[in-house]
């Protein structure tokens, strides 16, 4: 099956400056995702979508193809759908599916990507999408809004006798999204009854959004490096 990996990496992040190329253990963040996709050795192309010539240089050095995007697709308000629609329509050939890999998930390895692709292909008759998820930190029954007056009026239960339900709940971890192009163009997102879950653990699901996430990723990556050297 023809498939591509798409790695969106715009510049100008607000939380962490140049987050997508921030240094982790001596390497720019997005290099971990590019290298993992290439190591799979199963994609017709590994493409980085960016608005930055600096990012372009780093991505090409890592071995990825680069599609530059215009300014209208590089703002804070640009949607993932708009970026993917633009890129997919610029491809020189048709594909069976694409894999979206966000560079902010450095603990996601080639093993996860290959397993997700195999799972999707094995179930392609029943599903049009696949999304990686992790077990939710808290059950939805414990997540409520705080009132405008800062009261806990929406937490109107006796949580001292709370018991965890006998089923697990999950949340997307941002690491892997897979879709058939036609289905994605129709639905414009990856979720719903035609979407297959790919379950990852908490360690593998670190998603760098702020300084705390970044520090945690650095710690885990250093730990992983020590383990690999000891093997």
Short mmCIF file of C-alpha atoms in Angstrom, two decimals:
data_model
loop_
_atom_site.label_atom_id
_atom_site.label_comp_id
_atom_site.label_asym_id
_atom_site.label_seq_id
_atom_site.Cartn_x
_atom_site.Cartn_y
_atom_site.Cartn_z
CA UNK A 1 0.00 0.00 0.00
CA UNK A 2 1.23 3.48 -0.86
CA UNK A 3 1.60 5.65 2.22
CA UNK A 4 3.41 8.75 3.38
CA UNK A 5 4.42 10.16 6.75
CA UNK A 6 3.60 13.83 7.32
CA UNK A 7 5.40 15.80 10.03
CA UNK A 8 3.96 19.30 10.60
CA UNK A 9 6.59 21.65 12.01
CA UNK A 10 5.76 25.32 11.85
CA UNK A 11 7.94 27.91 13.55
CA UNK A 12 6.77 30.60 15.94
CA UNK A 13 5.38 28.55 18.83
CA UNK A 14 4.40 30.70 21.79
CA UNK A 15 4.82 28.40 24.80
CA UNK A 16 8.37 27.30 24.01
CA UNK A 17 10.33 29.32 21.48
CA UNK A 18 11.11 27.24 18.38
CA UNK A 19 9.64 24.24 20.17
CA UNK A 20 9.84 21.91 17.18
CA UNK A 21 13.63 22.23 16.99
CA UNK A 22 14.38 22.71 20.68
CA UNK A 23 17.41 20.68 21.80
CA UNK A 24 16.84 17.34 23.49
CA UNK A 25 19.99 15.42 24.35
CA UNK A 26 21.96 17.16 21.61
CA UNK A 27 19.40 16.82 18.81
CA UNK A 28 16.57 19.05 17.55
CA UNK A 29 13.20 17.77 18.70
CA UNK A 30 11.73 17.08 15.26
CA UNK A 31 14.73 14.92 14.31
CA UNK A 32 13.46 12.15 16.61
CA UNK A 33 10.20 11.91 14.65
CA UNK A 34 11.89 12.14 11.24
CA UNK A 35 14.39 9.42 12.15
CA UNK A 36 11.67 7.15 13.58
CA UNK A 37 9.60 7.46 10.38
CA UNK A 38 12.62 6.76 8.16
CA UNK A 39 13.67 3.75 10.24
CA UNK A 40 10.29 2.17 9.55
CA UNK A 41 11.39 1.79 5.94
CA UNK A 42 7.77 1.51 4.88
CA UNK A 43 6.82 4.97 3.58
CA UNK A 44 6.93 6.16 -0.01
CA UNK A 45 7.94 9.54 1.42
CA UNK A 46 8.60 11.18 4.79
CA UNK A 47 7.52 14.80 4.43
CA UNK A 48 8.01 17.76 6.75
CA UNK A 49 5.55 20.63 6.26
CA UNK A 50 7.04 23.91 7.48
CA UNK A 51 7.14 27.65 6.97
CA UNK A 52 10.77 28.04 8.05
CA UNK A 53 13.91 27.80 5.91
CA UNK A 54 15.85 26.97 9.08
CA UNK A 55 13.51 24.06 9.78
CA UNK A 56 13.77 23.03 6.13
CA UNK A 57 17.54 22.78 6.40
CA UNK A 58 17.34 20.66 9.57
CA UNK A 59 14.66 18.37 8.11
CA UNK A 60 16.58 17.76 4.89
CA UNK A 61 19.75 17.08 6.86
CA UNK A 62 17.81 14.38 8.74
CA UNK A 63 16.71 12.83 5.43
CA UNK A 64 13.15 14.12 5.04
CA UNK A 65 11.50 15.78 2.05
CA UNK A 66 10.19 19.27 2.74
CA UNK A 67 7.03 21.01 1.55
CA UNK A 68 7.05 24.73 2.31
CA UNK A 69 3.70 26.19 3.34
CA UNK A 70 2.42 29.73 2.82
CA UNK A 71 1.87 32.31 5.53
CA UNK A 72 -1.88 31.66 5.72
CA UNK A 73 -1.11 28.08 6.77
CA UNK A 74 1.49 29.10 9.36
CA UNK A 75 -0.56 31.22 11.76
CA UNK A 76 -1.96 30.19 15.13
CA UNK A 77 -5.40 29.95 13.55
CA UNK A 78 -4.41 27.58 10.72
CA UNK A 79 -6.08 24.22 11.24
CA UNK A 80 -4.48 20.82 10.90
CA UNK A 81 -7.06 20.03 8.22
CA UNK A 82 -6.09 23.06 6.13
CA UNK A 83 -2.39 22.16 6.32
CA UNK A 84 -3.01 18.53 5.37
CA UNK A 85 -5.47 19.38 2.61
CA UNK A 86 -2.89 21.68 1.03
CA UNK A 87 -0.10 19.12 1.27
CA UNK A 88 -2.13 16.13 0.08
CA UNK A 89 -3.36 17.99 -2.99
CA UNK A 90 0.24 18.82 -3.91
CA UNK A 91 1.39 15.19 -3.92
CA UNK A 92 2.52 13.94 -7.34
CA UNK A 93 0.72 10.59 -6.95
CA UNK A 94 -2.22 8.99 -5.18
CA UNK A 95 -1.73 7.25 -1.82
CA UNK A 96 -3.75 4.70 0.11
CA UNK A 97 -3.28 6.47 3.43
CA UNK A 98 -1.15 8.98 5.28
CA UNK A 99 0.33 8.99 8.78
CA UNK A 100 0.45 12.27 10.69
CA UNK A 101 3.34 12.36 13.18
CA UNK A 102 3.59 15.43 15.37
CA UNK A 103 7.20 16.30 16.28
CA UNK A 104 6.25 16.99 19.90
CA UNK A 105 6.10 13.24 20.68
CA UNK A 106 9.79 12.20 20.85
CA UNK A 107 9.19 9.00 22.84
CA UNK A 108 7.15 7.54 19.97
CA UNK A 109 9.54 5.24 18.10
CA UNK A 110 9.67 3.45 14.74
CA UNK A 111 8.29 0.39 16.54
CA UNK A 112 5.08 2.24 17.43
CA UNK A 113 4.72 3.68 13.92
CA UNK A 114 5.22 0.30 12.23
CA UNK A 115 2.79 -1.43 14.61
CA UNK A 116 0.16 1.27 14.04
CA UNK A 117 0.50 0.96 10.26
CA UNK A 118 0.21 -2.83 10.38
CA UNK A 119 -2.84 -2.60 12.64
CA UNK A 120 -4.47 -0.10 10.31
CA UNK A 121 -3.79 -2.17 7.20
CA UNK A 122 -5.10 -5.34 8.86
CA UNK A 123 -8.34 -3.53 9.75
CA UNK A 124 -8.69 -1.26 6.71
CA UNK A 125 -12.00 -2.83 5.68
CA UNK A 126 -13.62 -1.73 8.94
CA UNK A 127 -11.79 1.52 9.71
CA UNK A 128 -10.82 4.66 7.81
CA UNK A 129 -8.74 6.18 10.60
CA UNK A 130 -6.43 5.26 13.47
CA UNK A 131 -5.56 7.44 16.48
CA UNK A 132 -3.02 6.71 19.22
CA UNK A 133 -4.39 7.02 22.75
CA UNK A 134 -3.25 6.61 26.34
CA UNK A 135 -5.20 5.68 29.45
CA UNK A 136 -6.64 8.88 30.90
CA UNK A 137 -5.00 10.20 34.04
CA UNK A 138 -8.39 10.90 35.61
CA UNK A 139 -11.82 9.43 34.78
CA UNK A 140 -14.22 11.86 33.14
CA UNK A 141 -16.48 11.76 36.22
CA UNK A 142 -13.75 13.62 38.15
CA UNK A 143 -13.20 16.32 35.51
CA UNK A 144 -15.53 19.32 35.88
CA UNK A 145 -15.33 23.06 35.19
CA UNK A 146 -14.67 25.54 37.99
CA UNK A 147 -17.43 28.14 38.25
CA UNK A 148 -16.96 31.72 37.08
CA UNK A 149 -17.06 32.64 40.77
CA UNK A 150 -14.25 30.08 41.37
CA UNK A 151 -16.63 27.85 43.33
CA UNK A 152 -16.79 24.07 42.96
CA UNK A 153 -20.51 24.10 42.34
CA UNK A 154 -20.14 21.64 39.47
CA UNK A 155 -18.37 19.16 41.76
CA UNK A 156 -21.62 18.50 43.58
CA UNK A 157 -20.78 14.96 44.67
CA UNK A 158 -19.21 13.28 47.68
CA UNK A 159 -15.83 12.48 46.18
CA UNK A 160 -14.59 11.09 49.50
CA UNK A 161 -16.46 7.88 48.69
CA UNK A 162 -15.58 7.88 45.00
CA UNK A 163 -14.81 4.50 43.48
CA UNK A 164 -13.07 4.08 40.14
CA UNK A 165 -15.41 2.65 37.53
CA UNK A 166 -14.77 -0.87 36.28
CA UNK A 167 -13.83 0.30 32.78
CA UNK A 168 -10.90 2.31 31.44
CA UNK A 169 -11.11 5.67 29.73
CA UNK A 170 -8.63 6.97 27.18
CA UNK A 171 -7.52 10.25 25.64
CA UNK A 172 -5.62 10.98 22.41
CA UNK A 173 -1.88 11.34 23.08
CA UNK A 174 -0.99 13.25 19.90
CA UNK A 175 1.62 10.74 18.70
CA UNK A 176 0.07 8.98 15.68
CA UNK A 177 -2.88 9.74 13.39
CA UNK A 178 -3.66 7.69 10.28
CA UNK A 179 -6.29 8.35 7.62
CA UNK A 180 -7.41 7.43 4.14
CA UNK A 181 -7.34 10.70 2.18
CA UNK A 182 -10.89 10.54 0.79
CA UNK A 183 -12.36 9.77 4.22
CA UNK A 184 -10.34 12.58 5.77
CA UNK A 185 -11.50 15.10 3.16
CA UNK A 186 -15.11 14.11 3.87
CA UNK A 187 -14.90 14.12 7.67
CA UNK A 188 -12.09 16.66 8.27
CA UNK A 189 -10.95 14.94 11.46
CA UNK A 190 -9.66 11.55 12.64
CA UNK A 191 -12.27 10.44 15.18
CA UNK A 192 -15.55 8.53 15.37
CA UNK A 193 -16.89 5.03 14.82
CA UNK A 194 -14.65 4.44 11.79
CA UNK A 195 -11.51 5.22 13.81
CA UNK A 196 -9.37 2.47 15.41
CA UNK A 197 -7.58 3.09 18.71
CA UNK A 198 -3.86 2.38 19.02
CA UNK A 199 -3.04 2.19 22.72
CA UNK A 200 0.29 3.49 24.04
CA UNK A 201 1.52 3.74 27.62
CA UNK A 202 2.12 6.91 29.64
CA UNK A 203 5.90 6.80 29.15
CA UNK A 204 5.57 6.60 25.37
CA UNK A 205 2.92 9.33 25.29
CA UNK A 206 4.92 12.35 26.50
CA UNK A 207 3.76 15.32 24.41
CA UNK A 208 5.83 18.48 24.70
CA UNK A 209 3.57 21.49 25.10
CA UNK A 210 5.25 23.50 27.85
CA UNK A 211 8.43 23.77 29.92
CA UNK A 212 7.46 20.96 32.31
CA UNK A 213 6.77 18.56 29.43
CA UNK A 214 10.13 19.51 27.92
CA UNK A 215 12.03 18.83 31.15
CA UNK A 216 10.27 15.47 31.54
CA UNK A 217 11.12 14.49 27.96
CA UNK A 218 14.79 15.36 28.53
CA UNK A 219 14.89 13.20 31.66
CA UNK A 220 13.26 10.24 29.94
CA UNK A 221 15.42 10.55 26.84
CA UNK A 222 18.59 10.59 28.96
CA UNK A 223 17.35 7.54 30.85
CA UNK A 224 16.63 5.75 27.57
CA UNK A 225 20.09 6.64 26.27
CA UNK A 226 21.72 5.12 29.38
CA UNK A 227 19.66 1.93 28.97
CA UNK A 228 20.60 1.63 25.28
CA UNK A 229 24.30 2.06 26.05
CA UNK A 230 24.12 -0.64 28.73
CA UNK A 231 22.69 -3.20 26.30
#
